[in-house]
Short mmCIF file of C-alpha atoms in Angstrom, two decimals:
data_model
loop_
_atom_site.label_atom_id
_atom_site.label_comp_id
_atom_site.label_asym_id
_atom_site.label_seq_id
_atom_site.Cartn_x
_atom_site.Cartn_y
_atom_site.Cartn_z
CA MET B 1 125.49 129.11 167.30
CA ALA B 2 126.38 126.88 165.13
CA ILE B 3 123.25 125.44 163.00
CA ALA B 4 122.97 121.73 163.00
CA PRO B 5 123.42 120.30 159.40
CA PHE B 6 120.11 119.35 157.49
CA PRO B 7 120.04 115.52 157.89
CA ILE B 8 120.16 113.53 154.56
CA PRO B 9 117.92 110.65 154.38
CA ALA B 10 119.60 107.36 153.60
CA SER B 11 118.80 106.18 149.92
CA ALA B 12 116.95 102.93 149.54
CA GLY B 13 119.97 101.16 148.18
CA ASP B 14 122.21 102.04 151.22
CA ALA B 15 119.63 100.70 153.60
CA ALA B 16 119.89 97.39 151.92
CA LEU B 17 123.30 97.58 151.83
CA ALA B 18 123.10 98.76 155.34
CA GLN B 19 121.24 95.51 155.93
CA LEU B 20 123.06 92.98 154.40
CA ASP B 21 126.87 94.50 155.96
CA ALA B 22 125.27 94.13 159.41
CA ALA B 23 123.81 90.69 158.46
CA ARG B 24 127.27 89.38 157.48
CA GLU B 25 128.61 90.28 160.76
CA SER B 26 126.70 88.77 162.48
CA ILE B 27 126.99 85.63 161.08
CA ALA B 28 130.41 85.99 161.06
CA ALA B 29 130.34 85.87 164.35
CA VAL B 30 128.52 82.94 164.97
CA GLY B 31 131.27 80.61 164.75
CA ALA B 32 133.10 82.27 167.47
CA GLY B 33 130.50 81.52 169.99
CA LEU B 34 130.55 77.83 168.90
CA VAL B 35 131.90 76.32 171.82
CA ALA B 36 129.95 77.49 174.33
CA VAL B 37 126.50 75.93 172.34
CA SER B 38 125.48 72.08 174.10
CA SER B 39 126.07 69.32 171.44
CA GLU B 40 121.92 68.88 171.57
CA GLU B 41 121.75 72.54 169.78
CA LEU B 42 124.24 71.80 167.22
CA ASP B 43 121.22 69.72 164.70
CA ARG B 44 118.93 73.09 165.40
CA LEU B 45 121.80 75.61 164.18
CA ALA B 46 122.39 73.69 160.87
CA ALA B 47 119.35 73.40 160.04
CA SER B 48 119.09 77.81 160.71
CA ALA B 49 122.63 78.20 158.83
CA ALA B 50 120.99 76.39 156.06
CA GLY B 51 117.85 78.59 156.33
CA VAL B 52 120.16 81.26 156.20
CA ILE B 53 122.39 80.21 153.06
CA ALA B 54 118.63 79.78 151.36
CA ALA B 55 117.72 83.32 152.17
CA ALA B 56 121.11 84.78 150.88
CA GLU B 57 120.86 82.93 147.75
CA ALA B 58 117.42 83.92 147.14
CA ALA B 59 118.77 87.97 147.29
CA ARG B 60 121.04 87.32 145.52
CA ALA B 61 119.24 86.15 142.37
CA ALA B 62 116.82 88.17 142.80
CA ILE B 63 119.09 91.45 142.71
CA VAL B 64 120.75 89.92 139.31
CA LEU B 65 117.12 89.02 137.93
CA GLU B 66 116.27 93.00 139.43
CA ALA B 67 119.77 94.20 137.09
CA SER B 68 118.78 91.80 134.58
CA SER B 69 115.66 93.38 133.76
CA ARG B 70 116.32 97.09 134.19
CA GLY B 71 119.25 96.72 131.34
CA VAL B 72 121.76 97.58 134.03
CA ILE B 73 123.97 94.14 132.82
CA ALA B 74 123.14 95.35 128.97
CA GLY B 75 124.85 98.43 129.38
CA SER B 76 127.88 97.01 131.92
CA ASP B 77 131.26 96.43 130.32
CA HIS B 78 130.28 93.00 130.71
CA PRO B 79 126.48 92.57 129.19
CA ARG B 80 126.67 88.82 129.73
CA THR B 81 125.10 87.98 133.25
CA LYS B 82 127.96 85.31 133.99
CA ALA B 83 130.53 88.03 133.41
CA TRP B 84 128.87 90.54 135.21
CA VAL B 85 128.50 88.51 138.47
CA GLU B 86 132.35 87.35 138.65
CA GLN B 87 133.03 91.34 137.67
CA THR B 88 131.56 92.68 140.82
CA CYS B 89 132.58 90.25 143.13
CA ARG B 90 135.95 90.65 142.32
CA ASP B 91 135.48 94.36 142.78
CA ALA B 92 134.16 93.78 145.91
CA GLU B 93 136.64 91.30 146.63
CA VAL B 94 134.12 88.13 147.49
CA PRO B 95 134.51 84.93 145.99
CA VAL B 96 132.61 83.72 143.46
CA THR B 97 132.61 80.40 141.77
CA SER B 98 132.18 80.34 137.89
CA VAL B 99 129.81 77.45 138.25
CA MET B 100 127.87 79.93 140.65
CA ALA B 101 127.70 82.44 138.27
CA ARG B 102 126.55 80.54 135.12
CA GLN B 103 123.72 79.64 137.46
CA LEU B 104 122.57 82.77 138.22
CA GLN B 105 122.70 83.16 134.56
CA ASP B 106 120.61 80.93 133.22
CA ILE B 107 118.41 81.91 135.55
CA ALA B 108 118.03 85.00 134.40
CA GLN B 109 118.01 83.67 130.90
CA THR B 110 114.81 82.05 131.64
CA CYS B 111 112.93 84.26 134.29
CA THR B 112 112.09 87.15 132.71
CA GLY B 113 108.51 87.78 131.55
CA HIS B 114 105.32 87.49 132.76
CA ASP B 115 104.86 84.25 131.77
CA VAL B 116 107.45 82.86 134.16
CA ALA B 117 106.38 84.44 137.12
CA ALA B 118 106.10 80.89 139.22
CA LEU B 119 109.63 80.06 138.59
CA ARG B 120 110.59 83.81 139.55
CA GLU B 121 108.56 83.38 142.56
CA ALA B 122 109.78 80.38 143.75
CA VAL B 123 113.89 81.69 142.93
CA THR B 124 113.32 84.88 144.84
CA ALA B 125 111.54 83.25 147.57
CA GLY B 126 114.45 81.02 148.30
CA ARG B 127 111.57 77.59 147.77
CA LEU B 128 114.79 76.74 144.93
CA PRO B 129 118.20 76.39 146.33
CA LEU B 130 120.33 77.59 143.41
CA GLU B 131 121.50 74.64 141.77
CA SER B 132 118.43 73.26 141.09
CA ALA B 133 116.87 76.37 140.03
CA ALA B 134 119.36 76.78 137.24
CA VAL B 135 118.45 73.37 136.26
CA VAL B 136 115.28 74.17 136.23
CA ALA B 137 115.11 76.99 134.57
CA LYS B 138 117.65 75.15 131.63
CA VAL B 139 114.52 71.90 131.64
CA TYR B 140 112.00 74.79 131.29
CA ARG B 141 113.40 76.71 128.28
CA ARG B 142 113.82 73.26 126.42
CA LEU B 143 109.90 72.44 126.71
CA ARG B 144 108.91 75.50 125.81
CA GLU B 145 110.71 74.77 122.09
CA LYS B 146 108.29 71.34 122.59
CA ILE B 147 105.53 71.99 124.01
CA GLU B 148 102.47 74.23 123.19
CA HIS B 149 101.83 77.54 125.09
CA PRO B 150 98.43 76.58 126.68
CA HIS B 151 100.81 73.52 129.00
CA TRP B 152 103.69 75.95 130.60
CA ASP B 153 101.98 77.14 133.05
CA LEU B 154 101.41 73.33 134.42
CA LEU B 155 104.85 72.13 133.69
CA ALA B 156 106.74 74.75 135.64
CA ASP B 157 104.79 74.16 138.67
CA ILE B 158 105.57 69.90 138.63
CA LEU B 159 109.28 70.82 138.04
CA ILE B 160 109.03 73.25 140.64
CA ASP B 161 107.32 71.20 143.21
CA TRP B 162 109.75 68.25 141.83
CA ALA B 163 112.65 69.95 143.03
CA ALA B 164 111.70 71.40 146.18
CA GLU B 165 111.39 68.54 147.15
CA GLY B 166 114.94 67.79 146.65
CA ALA B 167 115.00 65.71 143.04
CA ARG B 168 118.37 65.31 141.51
CA PRO B 169 119.29 66.88 138.24
CA SER B 170 118.68 63.16 136.25
CA GLN B 171 115.55 63.03 137.74
CA LEU B 172 114.46 66.45 136.68
CA HIS B 173 115.72 65.89 132.99
CA SER B 174 114.14 62.34 133.33
CA LEU B 175 110.74 64.16 134.00
CA GLU B 176 111.49 66.53 130.86
CA GLU B 177 111.49 63.39 128.25
CA ARG B 178 108.19 62.03 129.66
CA MET B 179 106.71 65.53 129.77
CA ILE B 180 107.53 65.35 125.44
CA GLY B 181 106.52 62.47 125.25
CA GLN B 182 102.70 63.60 127.13
CA TYR B 183 102.49 67.14 126.14
CA GLY B 184 104.79 68.02 122.79
CA THR B 185 103.91 67.66 119.34
CA ALA B 186 103.11 64.20 117.67
CA ASP B 187 106.72 63.62 116.75
CA ALA B 188 108.94 65.25 119.58
CA LEU B 189 109.97 62.96 121.44
CA GLN B 190 111.24 60.41 118.74
CA GLU B 191 113.27 63.05 117.49
CA GLU B 192 114.73 64.05 120.20
CA HIS B 193 115.74 60.27 120.52
CA ASP B 194 116.76 60.54 117.25
CA ARG B 195 119.30 63.16 117.44
CA ALA B 196 120.34 61.67 120.68
CA HIS B 197 120.96 58.33 118.73
CA GLN B 198 123.16 59.97 116.19
CA ASN B 199 125.13 61.09 119.19
CA ARG B 200 125.95 57.63 119.83
CA ARG B 201 129.70 56.54 120.59
CA LEU B 202 131.96 54.48 122.15
CA THR B 203 135.54 56.22 122.36
CA ASP B 204 138.31 53.77 121.62
CA PHE B 205 140.29 52.48 125.08
CA ARG B 206 143.04 54.26 125.93
CA THR B 207 145.62 53.39 128.60
CA THR B 208 145.37 55.44 132.14
CA ARG B 209 148.78 55.94 134.56
CA ASP B 210 148.19 53.44 136.87
CA GLY B 211 147.71 50.84 133.80
CA MET B 212 143.91 50.79 133.93
CA ARG B 213 142.15 50.78 130.23
CA THR B 214 139.50 53.17 130.07
CA ALA B 215 136.85 54.60 127.18
CA THR B 216 133.79 56.79 127.07
CA LEU B 217 130.42 55.58 125.90
CA LYS B 218 127.50 57.71 124.73
CA LEU B 219 124.32 56.09 124.11
CA ASP B 220 120.26 57.33 123.45
CA PRO B 221 117.74 55.85 125.74
CA ALA B 222 116.39 53.04 123.75
CA SER B 223 120.38 51.59 123.67
CA GLU B 224 121.28 51.91 127.00
CA ALA B 225 118.01 50.46 128.12
CA THR B 226 119.07 46.98 126.18
CA LEU B 227 122.45 47.24 127.90
CA THR B 228 121.68 48.10 131.17
CA ALA B 229 118.95 45.38 131.36
CA ALA B 230 121.95 43.29 130.02
CA LEU B 231 124.59 44.26 132.27
CA HIS B 232 121.50 43.77 135.58
CA ALA B 233 120.88 39.76 134.30
CA LEU B 234 124.32 39.12 134.44
CA SER B 235 126.21 41.75 137.85
CA LYS B 236 123.83 39.94 141.11
CA PRO B 237 125.94 38.67 143.85
CA GLN B 238 127.13 34.98 143.07
CA PRO B 239 127.41 33.22 146.00
CA GLY B 240 131.08 30.89 146.30
CA ALA B 241 130.46 27.76 146.46
CA GLY B 242 130.48 27.03 150.28
CA GLY B 243 128.21 29.93 150.65
CA GLU B 244 130.70 32.71 151.43
CA PRO B 245 129.47 36.26 149.71
CA ASP B 246 130.16 38.30 146.67
CA LEU B 247 133.08 40.45 147.49
CA ARG B 248 133.29 41.91 144.26
CA SER B 249 132.00 45.90 144.53
CA SER B 250 128.89 46.75 142.47
CA GLY B 251 131.26 47.76 139.60
CA GLN B 252 133.54 44.86 138.85
CA ARG B 253 130.30 42.92 138.91
CA ARG B 254 129.28 45.16 135.83
CA ALA B 255 132.34 44.72 134.30
CA ASP B 256 132.49 41.29 134.39
CA ALA B 257 129.04 41.32 133.25
CA LEU B 258 130.17 43.24 130.67
CA LEU B 259 132.89 40.81 129.81
CA SER B 260 130.58 37.90 129.73
CA ILE B 261 128.21 39.90 127.27
CA ALA B 262 131.11 40.04 125.02
CA GLY B 263 132.35 36.93 125.38
CA PHE B 264 129.02 34.86 125.10
CA THR B 265 127.08 36.45 122.22
CA THR B 266 127.53 33.57 120.21
CA THR B 267 126.74 30.70 122.15
CA ALA B 268 124.12 30.01 125.01
CA ARG B 269 125.57 28.53 128.22
CA PRO B 270 122.62 27.51 130.82
CA ASP B 271 124.88 26.82 133.24
CA VAL B 272 125.70 30.82 133.20
CA PRO B 273 122.66 32.73 135.12
CA GLY B 274 121.39 35.65 132.59
CA THR B 275 122.64 33.84 129.45
CA GLY B 276 120.50 31.54 127.16
CA ALA B 277 118.12 34.41 126.76
CA LYS B 278 117.52 38.23 126.08
CA ALA B 279 117.55 40.67 129.02
CA ARG B 280 114.65 40.94 130.41
CA ILE B 281 113.07 44.89 130.27
CA THR B 282 109.79 46.18 131.55
CA ILE B 283 107.89 48.42 129.49
CA THR B 284 104.62 50.47 131.17
CA MET B 285 102.63 52.52 129.11
CA THR B 286 98.89 53.60 129.56
CA LEU B 287 96.12 51.72 129.20
CA ALA B 288 94.85 54.54 126.86
CA ASP B 289 97.77 55.04 124.54
CA LEU B 290 97.42 50.88 124.59
CA LEU B 291 94.39 50.78 123.03
CA ALA B 292 95.06 53.77 121.07
CA ASP B 293 97.94 52.27 119.38
CA LEU B 294 95.60 48.94 118.58
CA ALA B 295 92.86 51.45 116.93
CA ASP B 296 95.45 52.75 114.60
CA CYS B 297 96.12 48.86 113.64
CA ASP B 298 92.55 47.94 113.57
CA GLN B 299 92.05 50.55 110.56
CA ALA B 300 94.66 48.97 109.08
CA GLY B 301 93.01 45.71 108.89
CA GLY B 302 94.25 42.32 110.30
CA VAL B 303 97.36 42.49 112.70
CA ASP B 304 98.84 45.95 112.32
CA GLY B 305 99.27 44.59 108.39
CA ARG B 306 102.67 43.60 109.00
CA GLY B 307 102.82 40.06 107.72
CA SER B 308 100.36 37.05 107.59
CA ASP B 309 99.60 33.19 109.30
CA THR B 310 100.72 31.92 105.11
CA ALA B 311 104.01 31.19 104.46
CA GLU B 312 103.76 33.64 100.98
CA GLY B 313 101.72 36.34 103.20
CA THR B 314 99.46 37.26 100.10
CA ASP B 315 96.43 38.72 101.95
CA SER B 316 98.87 41.34 104.37
CA ARG B 317 100.26 42.10 101.04
CA ASN B 318 97.39 42.78 99.62
CA SER B 319 96.07 44.83 102.53
CA VAL B 320 99.20 46.93 102.10
CA ARG B 321 99.38 47.64 98.60
CA SER B 322 95.39 48.64 99.68
CA GLY B 323 97.21 52.23 101.37
CA THR B 324 94.77 51.20 104.13
CA ARG B 325 97.22 51.35 106.47
CA VAL B 326 97.38 53.35 109.33
CA ARG B 327 100.62 54.29 110.68
CA SER B 328 100.87 53.81 114.47
CA ARG B 329 100.87 57.09 116.41
CA THR B 330 103.74 58.31 117.84
CA ARG B 331 102.65 60.28 120.31
CA GLY B 332 103.76 59.24 123.98
CA TYR B 333 105.68 57.36 125.58
CA ALA B 334 107.13 53.99 127.24
CA ALA B 335 108.72 53.75 130.49
CA ALA B 336 111.62 51.09 130.97
CA GLY B 337 112.02 49.21 134.21
CA PHE B 338 115.66 50.60 134.72
CA GLY B 339 114.54 54.45 134.15
CA GLN B 340 114.82 54.91 130.67
CA THR B 341 111.78 56.71 128.71
CA LEU B 342 111.28 55.22 125.24
CA THR B 343 109.13 56.29 122.23
CA PRO B 344 105.89 53.82 121.00
CA THR B 345 109.13 52.90 118.33
CA GLU B 346 111.68 51.89 120.31
CA ALA B 347 109.66 50.29 122.41
CA GLY B 348 108.09 47.76 119.53
CA MET B 349 111.80 47.54 118.37
CA LEU B 350 113.15 46.39 121.86
CA ALA B 351 110.20 44.03 121.99
CA CYS B 352 111.32 42.05 119.09
CA ASP B 353 114.08 40.83 120.45
CA ALA B 354 114.11 40.98 124.46
CA GLN B 355 112.60 39.95 127.24
CA ILE B 356 109.56 42.54 127.54
CA ILE B 357 107.08 42.63 130.08
CA PRO B 358 103.99 44.59 129.61
CA THR B 359 102.45 46.33 132.48
CA VAL B 360 99.99 47.97 131.36
CA LEU B 361 98.22 50.85 133.59
CA GLY B 362 95.11 52.81 134.17
CA THR B 363 93.64 55.95 134.81
CA ASN B 364 95.19 56.18 138.23
CA GLY B 365 98.32 53.95 137.75
CA GLU B 366 97.11 51.28 139.15
CA ILE B 367 98.14 48.01 137.04
CA LEU B 368 95.56 46.62 135.00
CA ASP B 369 97.79 43.91 133.82
CA LEU B 370 100.85 42.24 134.22
CA GLY B 371 102.32 40.12 131.21
CA ARG B 372 104.40 36.81 130.56
CA ALA B 373 107.95 36.75 129.22
CA HIS B 374 107.11 33.77 127.58
CA ARG B 375 107.66 34.74 123.69
CA THR B 376 111.20 35.73 122.90
CA ILE B 377 112.71 33.74 120.28
CA THR B 378 114.16 30.41 121.65
CA PRO B 379 118.15 29.10 121.18
CA GLY B 380 117.22 26.71 118.88
CA GLN B 381 115.40 28.91 117.14
CA SER B 382 118.08 31.53 116.77
CA ALA B 383 120.10 28.99 115.51
CA ALA B 384 117.89 28.58 113.07
CA LEU B 385 117.65 31.89 112.01
CA HIS B 386 121.28 31.97 111.61
CA GLN B 387 121.40 29.20 108.95
CA ARG B 388 118.38 30.45 107.54
CA ASP B 389 119.05 34.42 107.08
CA GLN B 390 122.80 34.11 106.91
CA GLY B 391 122.42 37.97 108.27
CA CYS B 392 120.57 40.88 108.30
CA THR B 393 117.73 39.98 105.59
CA TYR B 394 117.32 43.95 104.60
CA PRO B 395 117.86 44.17 100.68
CA GLY B 396 121.77 45.15 100.18
CA CYS B 397 122.83 44.76 103.93
CA SER B 398 125.69 41.97 104.22
CA ILE B 399 125.94 42.48 108.59
CA PRO B 400 126.65 39.01 109.77
CA PRO B 401 124.22 37.10 111.66
CA GLN B 402 125.78 36.92 114.91
CA TRP B 403 125.27 40.56 114.83
CA CYS B 404 121.62 40.95 114.06
CA ASP B 405 118.16 41.03 116.11
CA GLY B 406 115.84 38.20 115.56
CA HIS B 407 112.74 40.38 114.43
CA HIS B 408 108.57 39.21 114.74
CA ILE B 409 107.15 40.47 111.79
CA VAL B 410 103.79 39.99 112.98
CA TYR B 411 104.13 42.36 116.07
CA TRP B 412 103.73 39.84 119.50
CA ALA B 413 102.18 42.43 120.93
CA LEU B 414 99.52 42.44 118.43
CA GLY B 415 98.91 38.90 117.86
CA GLY B 416 101.86 37.46 116.42
CA ARG B 417 103.73 34.37 116.99
CA THR B 418 107.05 33.42 117.63
CA ASP B 419 107.49 30.40 114.79
CA MET B 420 110.30 30.91 112.24
CA LYS B 421 107.98 31.76 109.41
CA HIS B 422 107.36 35.14 111.29
CA LEU B 423 110.65 35.94 112.59
CA ALA B 424 113.19 37.45 110.72
CA LEU B 425 116.95 38.86 111.36
CA LEU B 426 118.16 42.06 110.89
CA CYS B 427 121.24 44.43 112.40
CA ARG B 428 119.76 47.07 114.78
CA HIS B 429 120.17 49.81 111.83
CA HIS B 430 117.99 48.13 109.51
CA HIS B 431 115.53 46.72 112.76
CA THR B 432 114.90 50.61 113.77
CA VAL B 433 114.17 51.65 110.03
CA VAL B 434 112.08 48.42 109.80
CA HIS B 435 110.16 49.79 112.83
CA ARG B 436 110.12 53.73 112.25
CA HIS B 437 109.05 53.02 108.81
CA ASP B 438 106.11 50.34 108.61
CA HIS B 439 108.33 48.14 106.50
CA THR B 440 106.83 44.34 106.32
CA ALA B 441 107.94 40.92 105.32
CA THR B 442 106.96 37.78 103.97
CA VAL B 443 109.01 34.48 104.17
CA HIS B 444 109.31 32.37 100.80
CA PRO B 445 111.01 28.71 101.16
CA ILE B 446 113.38 29.61 98.32
CA HIS B 447 113.79 33.50 98.16
CA GLY B 448 114.07 33.88 102.07
CA VAL B 449 112.89 37.50 103.77
CA LEU B 450 111.46 39.62 101.02
CA TRP B 451 110.94 43.21 102.10
CA THR B 452 108.25 45.75 101.25
CA ARG B 453 106.76 49.50 102.35
CA ARG B 454 104.20 50.46 103.59
CA ASP B 455 102.36 51.13 100.55
CA GLY B 456 103.43 47.47 98.94
CA THR B 457 106.33 48.38 96.95
CA PRO B 458 109.14 46.03 97.10
CA ILE B 459 112.53 47.04 98.74
CA GLY B 460 115.74 46.67 97.05
CA ASN B 461 116.98 45.05 93.43
CA GLY B 462 115.85 41.89 94.04
CA PRO B 463 115.50 39.19 96.36
CA ARG B 464 118.29 37.77 98.55
CA ILE B 465 118.70 34.13 97.45
CA THR B 466 119.37 31.51 100.24
CA LEU B 467 118.81 27.90 101.17
CA PRO B 468 115.57 26.04 102.05
#
């Protein structure tokens, strides 16, 4: 009598593989039976199929994370997660894109360790799509380098919730900046924007095959806020004389707006909407941040130590020399009306020359006060500044007046007035320098605008001689 062989139990790996194979075969058969499905049932099937895809992505992410944590990937012929995923799929003749493999690598790099349990659980439970999980992983990895440890769990939960609700990658990156401004070190957001400003560029125009000219523009948030506000002011649909609708696309209107800006930089046209005044930008800050900044200014004595009500400005300059000036804090952020996140320094710089509408928020986000755009430099004052200053007033700079901003020597938000003895022309570079280093100035009737550092020492080898 033949003896039946002793059954060898299947390994856990064989059992899991059998489950996946059975699931794949079952799903593959769904398409063949759709002819018999009623039209009313297709929406439920589409949603169910999306759930299956999410579960499959979660299972694949869990397997890759397990292989990474055990050292399987590190000990393989392809020690990088992306290459390991691509190779295993090629061996099994399963298609995989390079983008998908890189997303799994981003997740594996971030979801290792006890302090990222929430993110790992959200990924392996299928709460986050693979693409969103990869973005969250990248953002969270950068945030951990700039924010102190006690806030990590809170930030991870916020990012996961946003991504699970369908936030786009651009929204997650915007949230990243605001988290840095709120929870980062004092100068973290400013340092981020300084690096971005160094990378700004506009390429030369090149000709495409269809004869069009194209260029690439990269801007830091503060610069993009200015350009976006200006384009928005000039790109609204303009109906025809008989009320005909504006048939231009939004892209065409923005292109025309950019050409209008280029054509009207030196002369204001009151008959063209959006010209004759600087662009309008809404800056939002919390009441706590606003009061903290003003408190710092009060410690300096007077209105921010940046000027005075007299032409000579002796009181202001003496207060600066006394060393009592306390630099304004740089922690926190301001939100521009077109979605940009700005540092307080950048918001202060833009406030000199744009129509800034300060929106002050309470602790629960309610609007407490909405300012009025009534303090911008008029066209007449701009012409007078061009005539008086003859260009950038910062010592050693020769930028012509057409490329300069009007700067409030005494910040308008802190009581400064928009009159000639409190205004000076600065090129964009030196405008940033003045705001960042808290330089101050006085307007002399003979010698023009005289700049001094925060400690009262004069800037430059000598004053610029200008005609009265």
